XYZ file of C-alpha atoms in Angstrom:
336
model
C 61.904 -31.371 -30.216
C 64.050 -29.929 -32.034
C 62.839 -27.142 -34.533
C 62.320 -28.758 -37.575
C 60.688 -31.614 -36.384
C 57.961 -28.416 -34.307
C 57.783 -27.118 -38.005
C 56.541 -30.566 -39.357
C 54.447 -31.739 -36.927
C 52.828 -27.303 -37.163
C 52.371 -28.313 -40.826
C 50.811 -31.368 -40.651
C 48.245 -29.376 -38.278
C 47.192 -27.307 -41.080
C 46.670 -29.550 -43.556
C 44.445 -31.664 -41.691
C 42.797 -27.990 -40.174
C 42.183 -26.817 -44.611
C 40.994 -30.419 -45.005
C 38.719 -31.411 -42.296
C 38.431 -28.170 -40.264
C 38.645 -29.719 -37.079
C 42.160 -31.027 -35.649
C 41.777 -33.989 -33.034
C 44.073 -33.752 -30.483
C 44.466 -31.345 -27.317
C 46.575 -28.493 -27.214
C 46.311 -27.376 -30.573
C 43.640 -24.923 -29.906
C 44.866 -21.952 -29.235
C 44.031 -18.077 -30.520
C 45.305 -16.737 -33.512
C 45.611 -20.751 -35.548
C 44.641 -21.706 -37.952
C 41.489 -23.588 -35.919
C 38.436 -22.022 -35.448
C 37.241 -21.642 -31.479
C 34.650 -22.869 -29.742
C 32.077 -20.427 -29.121
C 30.458 -19.953 -25.549
C 31.751 -21.504 -22.737
C 34.186 -24.245 -24.275
C 31.072 -25.050 -26.890
C 28.503 -23.601 -24.441
C 25.903 -21.283 -24.822
C 27.136 -18.858 -21.750
C 23.634 -18.341 -20.626
C 21.053 -20.945 -20.709
C 18.333 -19.863 -23.414
C 14.248 -21.096 -22.494
C 13.103 -24.062 -22.913
C 9.404 -22.744 -23.250
C 7.190 -24.220 -25.454
C 3.675 -23.768 -27.866
C 2.009 -22.951 -24.831
C 3.390 -19.768 -23.386
C 3.583 -17.645 -26.315
C -0.769 -18.595 -25.995
C -1.269 -18.192 -22.552
C 0.503 -14.360 -22.983
C -1.356 -13.984 -26.198
C -4.425 -14.942 -24.263
C -3.704 -14.022 -21.164
C -3.580 -10.248 -22.253
C -6.992 -10.519 -23.902
C -8.113 -11.310 -20.177
C -6.675 -8.722 -18.546
C -7.272 -5.660 -21.281
C -11.259 -6.890 -21.468
C -11.479 -6.565 -17.892
C -10.265 -3.082 -18.216
C -12.395 -2.033 -20.957
C -15.339 -4.086 -19.081
C -14.804 -1.204 -16.500
C -14.107 1.287 -18.637
C -17.365 0.403 -20.021
C -19.496 0.947 -16.657
C -17.224 4.526 -15.133
C -17.965 5.963 -18.422
C -21.394 5.050 -19.444
C -23.471 8.145 -20.685
C -26.673 6.889 -18.754
C -27.710 5.099 -16.242
C -23.814 2.496 -14.884
C -26.291 -0.011 -14.306
C -27.580 -0.313 -17.699
C -23.943 -0.574 -18.621
C -23.849 -3.655 -16.615
C -27.169 -4.974 -18.117
C -26.447 -4.749 -21.775
C -23.562 -4.089 -24.368
C -19.481 -4.482 -23.818
C -19.062 -4.332 -20.203
C -20.567 -8.429 -19.415
C -18.903 -9.300 -23.372
C -15.803 -8.351 -21.820
C -16.258 -9.763 -18.365
C -17.251 -13.473 -20.145
C -14.340 -13.202 -22.335
C -12.045 -11.657 -19.267
C -13.557 -14.674 -17.104
C -13.099 -17.700 -20.586
C -9.790 -16.102 -20.884
C -8.473 -15.346 -17.646
C -10.116 -17.922 -15.332
C -10.564 -20.374 -17.430
C -7.947 -21.075 -20.716
C -4.636 -19.314 -18.999
C -4.228 -21.526 -15.948
C -4.449 -24.560 -18.230
C -1.575 -23.101 -20.553
C 0.987 -22.112 -17.339
C -0.082 -25.712 -15.498
C 0.449 -27.502 -19.482
C 3.266 -25.926 -19.224
C 3.773 -27.040 -16.215
C 3.905 -29.854 -16.147
C 1.613 -31.309 -13.247
C -0.864 -28.741 -11.688
C 0.980 -28.756 -8.365
C 3.759 -27.020 -9.490
C 1.623 -24.129 -9.836
C 0.113 -24.789 -6.140
C 3.860 -24.575 -4.560
C 4.008 -21.251 -6.986
C 1.474 -19.274 -4.274
C 3.437 -21.413 -0.934
C 4.971 -17.565 -0.418
C 5.238 -14.336 -2.142
C 7.727 -12.896 -3.691
C 8.002 -9.400 -4.788
C 11.352 -9.348 -6.309
C 10.389 -12.152 -8.489
C 8.361 -11.885 -11.861
C 7.572 -15.516 -11.708
C 6.215 -15.145 -8.161
C 3.627 -12.495 -8.671
C 2.787 -13.354 -12.150
C 1.321 -16.505 -10.323
C -0.705 -14.637 -7.563
C -1.854 -11.630 -9.972
C -2.940 -15.142 -11.890
C -4.801 -16.448 -9.120
C -5.948 -12.955 -7.717
C -7.393 -11.791 -11.202
C -9.569 -15.350 -11.121
C -10.973 -14.702 -8.029
C -11.820 -11.017 -9.112
C -13.262 -11.585 -11.989
C -15.143 -15.059 -11.884
C -17.711 -13.731 -9.127
C -17.515 -9.778 -10.490
C -19.314 -12.514 -13.290
C -21.725 -13.738 -11.190
C -23.251 -10.886 -9.183
C -23.163 -9.147 -13.257
C -25.366 -11.526 -14.777
C -27.456 -12.304 -11.638
C -28.292 -8.442 -11.672
C -28.524 -8.395 -15.216
C -31.332 -10.180 -15.687
C -32.959 -9.405 -12.279
C -32.375 -12.608 -10.415
C -33.191 -10.860 -6.905
C -34.986 -7.640 -7.624
C -34.880 -4.957 -4.780
C -32.689 -4.251 -2.236
C -31.375 -7.630 -2.667
C -30.683 -6.730 -6.836
C -28.764 -3.055 -4.925
C -26.291 -4.842 -3.032
C -25.267 -7.298 -6.449
C -24.483 -3.969 -8.359
C -22.887 -2.503 -5.773
C -20.502 -6.439 -5.708
C -20.067 -6.452 -9.725
C -18.860 -2.741 -9.597
C -16.503 -3.383 -6.765
C -14.988 -6.818 -8.577
C -15.486 -5.450 -12.063
C -12.501 -2.662 -10.543
C -10.713 -5.466 -9.175
C -10.630 -6.901 -12.228
C -9.404 -4.087 -14.480
C -6.582 -3.264 -12.090
C -5.139 -7.418 -11.736
C -5.828 -7.060 -15.582
C -3.490 -4.510 -16.232
C -0.507 -6.040 -14.358
C -1.999 -9.842 -15.585
C -0.984 -8.275 -19.719
C 1.544 -6.662 -18.960
C 3.949 -8.308 -15.865
C 4.472 -11.049 -18.934
C 6.998 -8.524 -20.609
C 8.107 -7.685 -16.746
C 8.687 -11.349 -17.131
C 11.188 -11.428 -19.933
C 12.761 -8.600 -19.454
C 14.529 -9.276 -16.032
C 16.192 -12.636 -17.548
C 20.037 -12.230 -18.440
C 18.897 -12.573 -22.785
C 20.999 -10.022 -24.073
C 17.373 -9.378 -26.477
C 14.933 -8.942 -24.310
C 16.834 -7.301 -21.016
C 17.874 -4.883 -23.518
C 14.274 -4.236 -24.179
C 13.432 -4.643 -20.896
C 11.216 -1.075 -21.067
C 9.685 -1.054 -23.653
C 8.373 -4.729 -23.123
C 5.498 -4.427 -21.272
C 4.569 -1.816 -23.494
C 4.426 -3.700 -25.808
C 2.646 -6.490 -24.334
C -0.399 -4.303 -22.913
C -0.428 -2.959 -25.206
C -1.497 -5.877 -27.783
C -3.749 -7.132 -25.194
C -5.689 -3.913 -25.287
C -5.924 -4.517 -29.137
C -6.942 -8.200 -29.002
C -8.957 -7.472 -26.588
C -10.649 -4.800 -28.084
C -10.639 -6.819 -31.798
C -12.648 -10.009 -30.522
C -15.356 -7.561 -29.276
C -15.400 -6.049 -32.532
C -15.296 -9.279 -34.257
C -18.104 -10.733 -31.487
C -20.580 -7.948 -32.443
C -19.947 -4.597 -30.779
C -19.515 -2.307 -33.089
C -18.515 1.766 -31.248
C -16.549 4.481 -31.866
C -14.592 3.838 -28.155
C -13.602 -0.187 -29.544
C -12.624 1.510 -32.706
C -10.649 4.548 -30.674
C -9.010 1.795 -29.049
C -8.533 0.107 -32.402
C -6.645 3.172 -34.184
C -4.204 3.852 -30.365
C -3.669 0.092 -30.348
C -2.513 0.244 -33.636
C -0.347 3.969 -33.846
C 0.864 2.438 -31.259
C 2.627 -0.670 -32.149
C 3.571 1.313 -36.034
C 5.791 3.642 -33.441
C 7.007 0.277 -31.697
C 7.570 -1.465 -34.691
C 9.572 2.052 -35.339
C 11.451 2.128 -33.057
C 13.153 -1.463 -32.928
C 13.847 -0.527 -36.925
C 16.040 2.060 -35.324
C 17.288 1.059 -31.665
C 19.375 -1.310 -32.884
C 21.972 -2.886 -30.905
C 24.153 -5.110 -33.458
C 25.354 -7.805 -32.576
C 23.911 -8.022 -28.492
C 19.982 -8.172 -30.252
C 20.451 -9.455 -33.541
C 18.134 -11.653 -32.963
C 15.645 -9.057 -33.401
C 16.462 -8.135 -36.299
C 17.550 -11.862 -38.022
C 17.269 -14.830 -38.549
C 14.184 -16.298 -38.499
C 12.546 -14.883 -34.393
C 13.738 -11.362 -36.080
C 11.057 -11.974 -39.483
C 8.413 -13.046 -36.907
C 8.593 -10.512 -34.956
C 8.072 -8.612 -38.060
C 5.676 -10.251 -39.960
C 3.731 -10.002 -36.267
C 4.336 -5.476 -35.899
C 3.485 -5.182 -39.914
C -0.049 -7.188 -39.425
C -0.786 -5.283 -35.378
C 0.333 -2.046 -36.716
C 0.104 -0.536 -40.362
C -1.922 -3.155 -41.953
C -4.287 -2.714 -39.506
C -3.973 0.358 -39.218
C -4.341 0.897 -42.458
C -7.233 -1.225 -42.530
C -9.223 0.248 -39.732
C -8.868 3.712 -41.071
C -10.588 2.715 -44.760
C -13.666 0.936 -41.793
C -12.252 -2.099 -42.919
C -12.765 -3.281 -39.288
C -13.298 -7.310 -38.856
C -10.393 -7.306 -41.380
C -8.466 -5.267 -39.406
C -8.875 -6.739 -36.227
C -7.936 -9.884 -36.856
C -5.199 -8.659 -38.724
C -3.754 -7.906 -35.207
C -5.031 -10.979 -33.720
C -3.155 -12.730 -36.203
C -0.055 -10.310 -35.958
C -0.154 -9.798 -32.158
C -0.124 -13.969 -31.453
C 2.785 -13.733 -34.575
C 4.526 -11.374 -32.304
C 4.181 -13.685 -28.566
C 5.488 -16.671 -30.626
C 8.796 -14.403 -32.144
C 9.595 -12.672 -29.425
C 9.785 -16.264 -27.645
C 11.927 -17.207 -30.824
C 14.023 -14.094 -30.086
C 14.950 -14.997 -26.496
C 15.832 -18.551 -27.769
C 18.445 -17.515 -31.072
C 19.852 -14.503 -28.709
C 20.523 -16.691 -25.235
C 21.680 -19.225 -27.710
C 24.253 -17.036 -28.734
C 27.494 -16.362 -27.215
C 28.839 -13.111 -29.101
C 25.425 -11.801 -28.120
C 25.862 -12.217 -24.601
C 29.143 -10.505 -24.716
C 28.349 -7.632 -26.836
C 24.658 -6.645 -24.141
C 27.349 -6.497 -21.284
C 29.237 -3.903 -23.693
C 26.168 -2.333 -24.441
């Protein structure tokens, strides 16, 4: 092709690009040319964004409440200023164990199975134990938590109502204490492993905050468990202290997220609808809950914290979808 014909063809391509924004045909998408290049890998995302639906953020939220309720129940028994047996019979310990059992042994497996689609898939995850897989560890942690909290609750209720007096009652008391302690261990893991799960991925905004996420999820679960117990009528100084602590930590995390930016790599946290969800959630369960609790508006503070924690979970899933679909974020994360 001679020079005039080449120049004429190039002018035609420029004209089409200006008019339609795209030029059909092969061999015209060139670096520095008049046609915008497709982002990513041939127009496709570099990494596969998560396909999780509403069940997963709700599972993260409910699982956090369940796990940390067991931790609170264990603390109520261990640090009771009188007879530990009395703490088992009345007060926070029994309500916390009921909350842990309902949320952790009933609702959490249901939500996880709904996300997987078939109960058999959940059982298949228990066929092998992969300690390097956060997903496999999560299934085993949830199963071990249920296996601890349910017999612990049964033993606790039998002891509380003195169904079997005498030596058998003392055995039930000991069994309740052992199972409550086991529930607390697996409960702490249940509330924090979800942060490890999403941090151990190639999604830029998740991976860059992989150290922060388990702390954030665990603290949110602790604050939500305390808030639920307060809304159920247990207004005691220990729960109020936990509420103050959790709201203060979330306030610090909000500041940290606002300051520790990675540019395009984690802009899904600071921009788009996903960024708004994160900020709204953190404000509700951070500064707002802290102020309400400071002025002794305990029910409002508890509600604010619960709503904020749920919105925050939804926000983190939305962040993963936006960040995973953004090729520029993936490329920028590799340079961080």
